[in-house]
mmCIF file of C-alpha atoms and ligand atoms in Angstrom:
data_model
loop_
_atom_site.group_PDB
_atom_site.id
_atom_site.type_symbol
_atom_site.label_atom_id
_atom_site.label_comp_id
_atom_site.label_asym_id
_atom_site.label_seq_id
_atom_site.Cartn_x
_atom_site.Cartn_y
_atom_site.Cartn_z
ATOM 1 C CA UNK A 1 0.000 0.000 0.000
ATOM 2 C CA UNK A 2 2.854 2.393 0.903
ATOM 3 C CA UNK A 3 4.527 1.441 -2.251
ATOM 4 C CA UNK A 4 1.699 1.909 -4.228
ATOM 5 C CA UNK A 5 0.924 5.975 -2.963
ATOM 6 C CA UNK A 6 4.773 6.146 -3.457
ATOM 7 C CA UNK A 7 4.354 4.914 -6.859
ATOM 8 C CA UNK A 8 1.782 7.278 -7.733
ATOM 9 C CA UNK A 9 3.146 10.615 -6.291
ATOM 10 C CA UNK A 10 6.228 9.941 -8.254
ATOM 11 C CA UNK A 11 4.582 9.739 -11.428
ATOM 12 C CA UNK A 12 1.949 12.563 -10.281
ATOM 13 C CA UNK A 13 5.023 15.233 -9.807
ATOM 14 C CA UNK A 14 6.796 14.061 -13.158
ATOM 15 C CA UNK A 15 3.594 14.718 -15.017
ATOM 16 C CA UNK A 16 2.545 17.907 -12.912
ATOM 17 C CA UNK A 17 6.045 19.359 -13.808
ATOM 18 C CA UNK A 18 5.470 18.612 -17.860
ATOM 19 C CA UNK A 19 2.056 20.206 -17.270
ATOM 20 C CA UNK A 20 3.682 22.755 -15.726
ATOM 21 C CA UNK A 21 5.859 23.476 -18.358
ATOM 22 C CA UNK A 22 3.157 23.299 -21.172
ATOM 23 C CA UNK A 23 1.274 25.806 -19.265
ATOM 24 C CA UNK A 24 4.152 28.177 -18.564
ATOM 25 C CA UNK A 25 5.351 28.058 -22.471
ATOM 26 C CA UNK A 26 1.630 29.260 -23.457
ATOM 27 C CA UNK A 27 1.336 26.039 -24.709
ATOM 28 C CA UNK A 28 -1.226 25.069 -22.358
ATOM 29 C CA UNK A 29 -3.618 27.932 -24.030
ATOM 30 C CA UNK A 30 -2.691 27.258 -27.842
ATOM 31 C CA UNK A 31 -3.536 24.030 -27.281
ATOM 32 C CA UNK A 32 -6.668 23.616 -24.951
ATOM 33 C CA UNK A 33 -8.069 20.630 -23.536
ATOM 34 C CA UNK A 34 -4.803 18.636 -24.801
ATOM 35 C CA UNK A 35 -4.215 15.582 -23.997
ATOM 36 C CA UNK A 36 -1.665 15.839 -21.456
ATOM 37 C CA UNK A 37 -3.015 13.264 -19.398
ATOM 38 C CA UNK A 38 -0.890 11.000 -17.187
ATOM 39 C CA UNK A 39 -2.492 7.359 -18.059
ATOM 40 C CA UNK A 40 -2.832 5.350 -15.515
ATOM 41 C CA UNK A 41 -3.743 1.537 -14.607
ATOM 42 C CA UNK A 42 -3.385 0.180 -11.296
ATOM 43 C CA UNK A 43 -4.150 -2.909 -12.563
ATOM 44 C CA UNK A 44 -1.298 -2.912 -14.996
ATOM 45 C CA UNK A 45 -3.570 -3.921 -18.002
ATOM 46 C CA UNK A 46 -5.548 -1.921 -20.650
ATOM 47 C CA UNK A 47 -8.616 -3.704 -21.277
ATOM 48 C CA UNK A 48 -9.744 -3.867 -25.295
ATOM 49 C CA UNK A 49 -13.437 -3.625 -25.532
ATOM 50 C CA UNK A 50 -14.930 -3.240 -28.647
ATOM 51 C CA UNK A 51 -17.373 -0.712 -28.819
ATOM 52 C CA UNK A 52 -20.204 -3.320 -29.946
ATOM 53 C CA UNK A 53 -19.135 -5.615 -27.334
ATOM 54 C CA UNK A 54 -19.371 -3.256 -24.371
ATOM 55 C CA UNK A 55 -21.979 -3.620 -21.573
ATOM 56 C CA UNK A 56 -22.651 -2.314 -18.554
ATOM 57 C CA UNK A 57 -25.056 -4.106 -16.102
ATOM 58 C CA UNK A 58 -26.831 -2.187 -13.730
ATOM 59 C CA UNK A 59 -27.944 -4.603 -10.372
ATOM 60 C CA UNK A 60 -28.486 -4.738 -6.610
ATOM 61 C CA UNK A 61 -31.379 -2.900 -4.971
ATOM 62 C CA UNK A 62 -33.155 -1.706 -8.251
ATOM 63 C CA UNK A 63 -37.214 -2.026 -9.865
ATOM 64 C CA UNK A 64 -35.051 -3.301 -13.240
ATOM 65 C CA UNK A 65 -31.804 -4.705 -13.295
ATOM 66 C CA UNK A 66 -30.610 -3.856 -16.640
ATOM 67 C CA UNK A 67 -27.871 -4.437 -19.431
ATOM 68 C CA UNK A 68 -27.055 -1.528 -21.363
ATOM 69 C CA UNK A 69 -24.861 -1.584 -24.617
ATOM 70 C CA UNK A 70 -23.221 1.307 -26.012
ATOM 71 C CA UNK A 71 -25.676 2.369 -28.784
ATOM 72 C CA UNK A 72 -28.141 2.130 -25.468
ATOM 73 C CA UNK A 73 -26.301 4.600 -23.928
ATOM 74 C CA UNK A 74 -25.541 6.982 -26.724
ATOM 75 C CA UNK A 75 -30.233 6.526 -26.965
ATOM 76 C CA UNK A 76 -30.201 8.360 -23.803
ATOM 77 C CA UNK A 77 -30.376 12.043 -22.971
ATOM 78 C CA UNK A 78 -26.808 13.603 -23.084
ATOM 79 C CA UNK A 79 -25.167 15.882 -21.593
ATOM 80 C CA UNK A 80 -21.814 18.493 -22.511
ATOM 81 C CA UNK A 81 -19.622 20.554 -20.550
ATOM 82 C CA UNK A 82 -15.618 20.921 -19.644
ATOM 83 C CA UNK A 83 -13.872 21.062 -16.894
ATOM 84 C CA UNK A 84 -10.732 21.061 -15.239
ATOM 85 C CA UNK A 85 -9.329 17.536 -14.546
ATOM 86 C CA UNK A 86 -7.503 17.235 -10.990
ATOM 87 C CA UNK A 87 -5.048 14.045 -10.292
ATOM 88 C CA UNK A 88 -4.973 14.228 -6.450
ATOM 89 C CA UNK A 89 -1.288 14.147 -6.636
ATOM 90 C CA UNK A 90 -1.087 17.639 -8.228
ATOM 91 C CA UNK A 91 -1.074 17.218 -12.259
ATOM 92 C CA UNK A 92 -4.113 18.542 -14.109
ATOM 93 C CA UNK A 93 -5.461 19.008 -17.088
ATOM 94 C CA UNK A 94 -7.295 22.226 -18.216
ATOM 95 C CA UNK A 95 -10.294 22.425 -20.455
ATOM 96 C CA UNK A 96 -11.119 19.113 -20.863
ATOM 97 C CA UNK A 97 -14.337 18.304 -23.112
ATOM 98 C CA UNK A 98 -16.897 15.291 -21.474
ATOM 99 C CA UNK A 99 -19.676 13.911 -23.259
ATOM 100 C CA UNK A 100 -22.148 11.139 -21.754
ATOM 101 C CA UNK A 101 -25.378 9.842 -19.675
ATOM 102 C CA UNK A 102 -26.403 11.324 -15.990
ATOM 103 C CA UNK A 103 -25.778 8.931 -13.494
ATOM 104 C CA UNK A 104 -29.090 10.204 -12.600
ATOM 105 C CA UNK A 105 -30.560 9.441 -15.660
ATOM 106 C CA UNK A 106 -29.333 5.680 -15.427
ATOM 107 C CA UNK A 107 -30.752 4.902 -11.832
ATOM 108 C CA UNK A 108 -34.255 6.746 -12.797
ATOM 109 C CA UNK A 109 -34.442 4.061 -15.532
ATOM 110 C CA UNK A 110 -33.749 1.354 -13.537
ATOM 111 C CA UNK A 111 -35.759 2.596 -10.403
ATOM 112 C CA UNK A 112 -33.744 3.050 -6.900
ATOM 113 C CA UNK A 113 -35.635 0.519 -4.554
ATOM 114 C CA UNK A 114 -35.856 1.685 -0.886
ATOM 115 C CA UNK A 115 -32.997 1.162 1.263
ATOM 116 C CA UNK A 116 -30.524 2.011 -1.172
ATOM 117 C CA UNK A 117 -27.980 3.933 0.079
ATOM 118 C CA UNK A 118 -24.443 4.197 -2.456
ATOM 119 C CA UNK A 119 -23.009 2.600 -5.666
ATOM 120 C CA UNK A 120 -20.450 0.191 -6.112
ATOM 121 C CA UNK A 121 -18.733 0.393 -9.632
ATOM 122 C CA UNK A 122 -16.703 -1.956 -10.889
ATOM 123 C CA UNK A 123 -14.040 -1.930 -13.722
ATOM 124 C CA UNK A 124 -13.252 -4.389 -16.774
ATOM 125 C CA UNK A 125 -9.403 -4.095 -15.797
ATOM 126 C CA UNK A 126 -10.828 -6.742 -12.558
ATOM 127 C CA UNK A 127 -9.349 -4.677 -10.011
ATOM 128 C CA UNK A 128 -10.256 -1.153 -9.326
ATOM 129 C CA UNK A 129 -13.140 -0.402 -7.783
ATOM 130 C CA UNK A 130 -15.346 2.954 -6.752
ATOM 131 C CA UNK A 131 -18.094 4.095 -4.901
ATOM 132 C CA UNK A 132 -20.488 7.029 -4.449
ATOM 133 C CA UNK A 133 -23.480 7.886 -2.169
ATOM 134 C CA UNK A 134 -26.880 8.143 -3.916
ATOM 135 C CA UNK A 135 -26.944 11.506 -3.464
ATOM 136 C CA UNK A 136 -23.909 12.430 -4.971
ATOM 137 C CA UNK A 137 -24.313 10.178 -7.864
ATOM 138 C CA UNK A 138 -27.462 12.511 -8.603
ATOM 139 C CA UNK A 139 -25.324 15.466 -9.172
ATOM 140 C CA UNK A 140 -25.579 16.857 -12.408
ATOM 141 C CA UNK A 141 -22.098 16.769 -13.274
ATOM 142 C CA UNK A 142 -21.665 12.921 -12.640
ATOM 143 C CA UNK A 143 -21.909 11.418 -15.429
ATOM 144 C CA UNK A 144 -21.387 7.887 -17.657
ATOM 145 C CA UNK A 145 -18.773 9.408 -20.119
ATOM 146 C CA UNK A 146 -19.008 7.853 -24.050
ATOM 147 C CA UNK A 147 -16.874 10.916 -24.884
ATOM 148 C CA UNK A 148 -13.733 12.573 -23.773
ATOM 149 C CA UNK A 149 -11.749 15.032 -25.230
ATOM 150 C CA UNK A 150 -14.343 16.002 -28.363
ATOM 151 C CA UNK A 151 -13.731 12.421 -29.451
ATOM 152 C CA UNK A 152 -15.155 8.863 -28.400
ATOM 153 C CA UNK A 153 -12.857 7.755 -25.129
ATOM 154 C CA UNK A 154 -9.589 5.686 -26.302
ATOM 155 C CA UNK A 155 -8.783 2.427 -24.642
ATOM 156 C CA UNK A 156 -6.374 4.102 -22.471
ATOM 157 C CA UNK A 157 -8.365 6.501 -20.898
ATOM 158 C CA UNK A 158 -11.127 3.836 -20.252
ATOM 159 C CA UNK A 159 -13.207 3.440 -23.568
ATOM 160 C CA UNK A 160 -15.473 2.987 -24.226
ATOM 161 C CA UNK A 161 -17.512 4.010 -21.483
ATOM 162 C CA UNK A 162 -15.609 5.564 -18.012
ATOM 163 C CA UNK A 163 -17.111 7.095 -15.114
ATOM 164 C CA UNK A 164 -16.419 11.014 -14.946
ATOM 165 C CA UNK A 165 -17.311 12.349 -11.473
ATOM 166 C CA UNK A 166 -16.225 15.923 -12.033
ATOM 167 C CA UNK A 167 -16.762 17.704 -8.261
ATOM 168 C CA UNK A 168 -14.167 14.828 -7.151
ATOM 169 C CA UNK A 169 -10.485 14.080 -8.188
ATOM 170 C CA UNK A 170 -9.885 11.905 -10.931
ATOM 171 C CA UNK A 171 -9.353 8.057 -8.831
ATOM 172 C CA UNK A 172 -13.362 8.448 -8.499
ATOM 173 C CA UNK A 173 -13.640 8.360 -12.375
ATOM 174 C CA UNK A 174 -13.392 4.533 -13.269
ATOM 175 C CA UNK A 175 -12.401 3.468 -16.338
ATOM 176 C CA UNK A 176 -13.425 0.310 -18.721
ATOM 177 C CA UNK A 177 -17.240 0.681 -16.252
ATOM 178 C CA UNK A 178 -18.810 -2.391 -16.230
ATOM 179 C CA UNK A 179 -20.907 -2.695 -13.252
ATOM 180 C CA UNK A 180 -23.076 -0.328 -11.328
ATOM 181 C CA UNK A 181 -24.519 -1.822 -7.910
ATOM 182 C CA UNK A 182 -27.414 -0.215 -5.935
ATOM 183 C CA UNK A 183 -25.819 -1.408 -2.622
ATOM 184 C CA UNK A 184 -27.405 -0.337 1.316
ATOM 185 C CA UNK A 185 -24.143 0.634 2.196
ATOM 186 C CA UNK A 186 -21.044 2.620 1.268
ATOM 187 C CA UNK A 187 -18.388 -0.134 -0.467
ATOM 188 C CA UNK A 188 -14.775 2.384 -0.252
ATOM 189 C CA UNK A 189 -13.212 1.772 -3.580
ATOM 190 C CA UNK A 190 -9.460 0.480 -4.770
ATOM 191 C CA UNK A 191 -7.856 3.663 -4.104
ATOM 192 C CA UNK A 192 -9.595 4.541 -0.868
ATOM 193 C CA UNK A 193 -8.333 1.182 0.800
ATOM 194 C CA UNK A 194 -4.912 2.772 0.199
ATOM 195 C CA UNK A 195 -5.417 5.597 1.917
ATOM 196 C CA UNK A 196 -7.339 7.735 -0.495
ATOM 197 C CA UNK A 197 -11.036 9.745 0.960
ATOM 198 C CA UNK A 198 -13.858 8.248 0.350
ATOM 199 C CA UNK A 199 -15.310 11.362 -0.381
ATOM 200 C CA UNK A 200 -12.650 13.262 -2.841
ATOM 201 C CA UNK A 201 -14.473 16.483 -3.185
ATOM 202 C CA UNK A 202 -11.609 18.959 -4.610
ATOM 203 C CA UNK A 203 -11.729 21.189 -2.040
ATOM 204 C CA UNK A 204 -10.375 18.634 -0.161
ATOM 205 C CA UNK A 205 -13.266 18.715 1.688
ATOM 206 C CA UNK A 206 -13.833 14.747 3.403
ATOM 207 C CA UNK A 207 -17.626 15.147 4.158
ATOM 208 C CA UNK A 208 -20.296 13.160 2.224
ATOM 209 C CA UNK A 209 -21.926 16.292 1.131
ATOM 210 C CA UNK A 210 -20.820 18.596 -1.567
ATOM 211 C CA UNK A 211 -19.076 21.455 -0.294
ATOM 212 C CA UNK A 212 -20.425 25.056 -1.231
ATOM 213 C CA UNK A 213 -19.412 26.051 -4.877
ATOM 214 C CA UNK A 214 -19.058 22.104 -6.145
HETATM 215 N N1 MTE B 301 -9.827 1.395 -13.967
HETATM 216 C C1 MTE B 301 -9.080 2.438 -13.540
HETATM 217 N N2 MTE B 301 -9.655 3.659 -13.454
HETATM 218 C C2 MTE B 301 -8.929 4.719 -13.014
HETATM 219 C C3 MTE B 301 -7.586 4.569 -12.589
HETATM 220 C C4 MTE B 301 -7.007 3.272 -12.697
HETATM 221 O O1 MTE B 301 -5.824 3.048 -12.379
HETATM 222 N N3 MTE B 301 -7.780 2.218 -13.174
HETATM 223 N N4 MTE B 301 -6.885 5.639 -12.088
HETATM 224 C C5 MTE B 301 -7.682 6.775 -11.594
HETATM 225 C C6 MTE B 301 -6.874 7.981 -11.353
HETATM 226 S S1 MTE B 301 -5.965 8.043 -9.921
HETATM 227 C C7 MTE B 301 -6.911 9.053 -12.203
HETATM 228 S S2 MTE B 301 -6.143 10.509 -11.839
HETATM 229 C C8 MTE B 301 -7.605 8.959 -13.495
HETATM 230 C C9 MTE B 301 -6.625 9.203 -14.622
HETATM 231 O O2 MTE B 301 -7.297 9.126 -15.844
HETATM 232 P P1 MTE B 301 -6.463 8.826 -17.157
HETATM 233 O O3 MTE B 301 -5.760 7.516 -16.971
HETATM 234 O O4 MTE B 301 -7.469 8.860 -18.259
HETATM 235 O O5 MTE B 301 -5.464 9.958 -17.258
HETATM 236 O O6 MTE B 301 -8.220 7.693 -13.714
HETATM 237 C C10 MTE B 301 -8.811 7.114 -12.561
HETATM 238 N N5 MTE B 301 -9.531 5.933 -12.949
HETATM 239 MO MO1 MO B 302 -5.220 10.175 -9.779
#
C-alpha cells in the first residue's frame, strides 16, 4: 500500500512538472483541452473492448436490473460541458471536453428501490473499484462518459464508457465501467483502501456532502 501511494506521487510530480511546463510556455492555451493526461492503470492492463461488445449491467437494490450496450447509452439524454481535470497528486489538465449519460438518468431508468444507500462500480481491468453515495451520484455533473476530449474515449483513458465524477479528483472516475450496484451501504473503492477519501471532493473537503461552490 505504501509502495503503491509512493508509486503514484512519483509519477503525479513528473507529469505535474510537464504540465507545468506546457502551461508556462503558453502552450497550455494554444492548445486547450490537450491531452496531457498521465495514463494510468493500477491494474497494470488496458482492457480492449470493442465498442459493440461493451456492456454495462446495472444490479443490486433496483425495480429493473438492466444491461445496457453502447448504442443504449448513446439513446439516452446527453449531456456536454468541460472542466478542469484534478489528479490528487497535483497534475491537471485544463479544459477538458466530457460527453455522456447522468448517473441520474441511469438509476431513474432502472428505479432506486428503498434502502438504497451508495453505488459500487466496478471496472473491466478486474481490479479497481469505486463508490459514491446516492446523493452524490445525482449530481448533475456525474456522469457515464461515451466521450472525452471532443472524441469517443480511447482504450487508455477507459473506452469505451468511463465514469467522470467531475466535483471529485480523478481516482473516483473509473475506467473500462462495467458494473453499477445499488448497494445499502457505502463499499470504499481500490484507491480509498490505500489511503485515499472516500469522499474526494476537490476542495479537499472529506464530508459526504458537496461542499459550497461544487
Ligand atoms: N480502472 C481504472 N480507473 C482509473 C484509474 C485506474 O488506475 N484504473 N486511475 C484513476 C486515477 S488516480 C486518475 S487521476 C484517473 C486518470 O485518468 P487517465 O488515466 O485517463 O489519465 O483515472 C482514474 N480511474
Ligand atoms: Mo489520480
Amino acid at each position: 500500500m505504501v509502495a503503491l501511494g509512493a508509486a503514484g506521487i512519483s509519477v503525479g510530480s513528473a507529469v505535474q512538472s510537464r504540465v507545468g511546463r506546457a502551461l508556462g510556455s503558453g502552450l497550455g492555451s494554444f492548445f486547450p483541452g490537450g491531452d496531457v493526461f498521465e495514463i494510468y492503470s493500477v491494474s497494470g492492463t488496458f482492457p480492449a473492448i470493442a465498442t459493440t461488445a461493451y456492456r454495462l449491467s446495472v444490479s443490486g437494490l433496483v425495480e429493473r436490473p438492466a444491461t445496457f450496450t453502447f448504442a443504449d447509452l448513446e439513446a439516452m439524454p446527453r449531456v456536454r460541458f468541460a472542466r478542469t481535470f484534478h489528479c490528487v497528486t497535483g497534475w491537471i489538465v485544463p479544459d477538458v471536453h466530457w460527453e455522456g449519460v447522468r448517473l441520474s438518468h441511469l438509476l431513474d431508468t432502472v428505479g432506486v428501490r428503498p434502502g438504497a444507500v451508495a453505488l459500487a462500480f466496478d471496472s473491466y481491468d478486474g481490479v479497481d473499484t469505486e463508490s459514491l453515495t446516492l446523493d452524490q451520484a445525482r449530481l448533475p455533473d456525474v456522469i457515464v462518459a461515451t466521450r472525452m476530449l471532443g472524441a469517443p474515449i480511447t482504450r487508455d483513458h477507459g473506452g469505451p464508457v468511463r465514469l467522470y465524477v467531475a466535483p471529485m479528483f480523478g481516482y473516483k472516475s473509473l475506467k473500462w465501467l462495467s458494473a453499477i450496484r445499488v448497494v445499502d451501504a457505502v463499499e470504499p473503492g481500490y484507491w480509498e483502501e490505500n489511503g485515499y477519501p472516500v469522499n474526494g471532493w476537490l476542495d479537499g473537503s472529506t464530508s459526504t456532502v458537496p461542499p459550497r461552490g461544487a
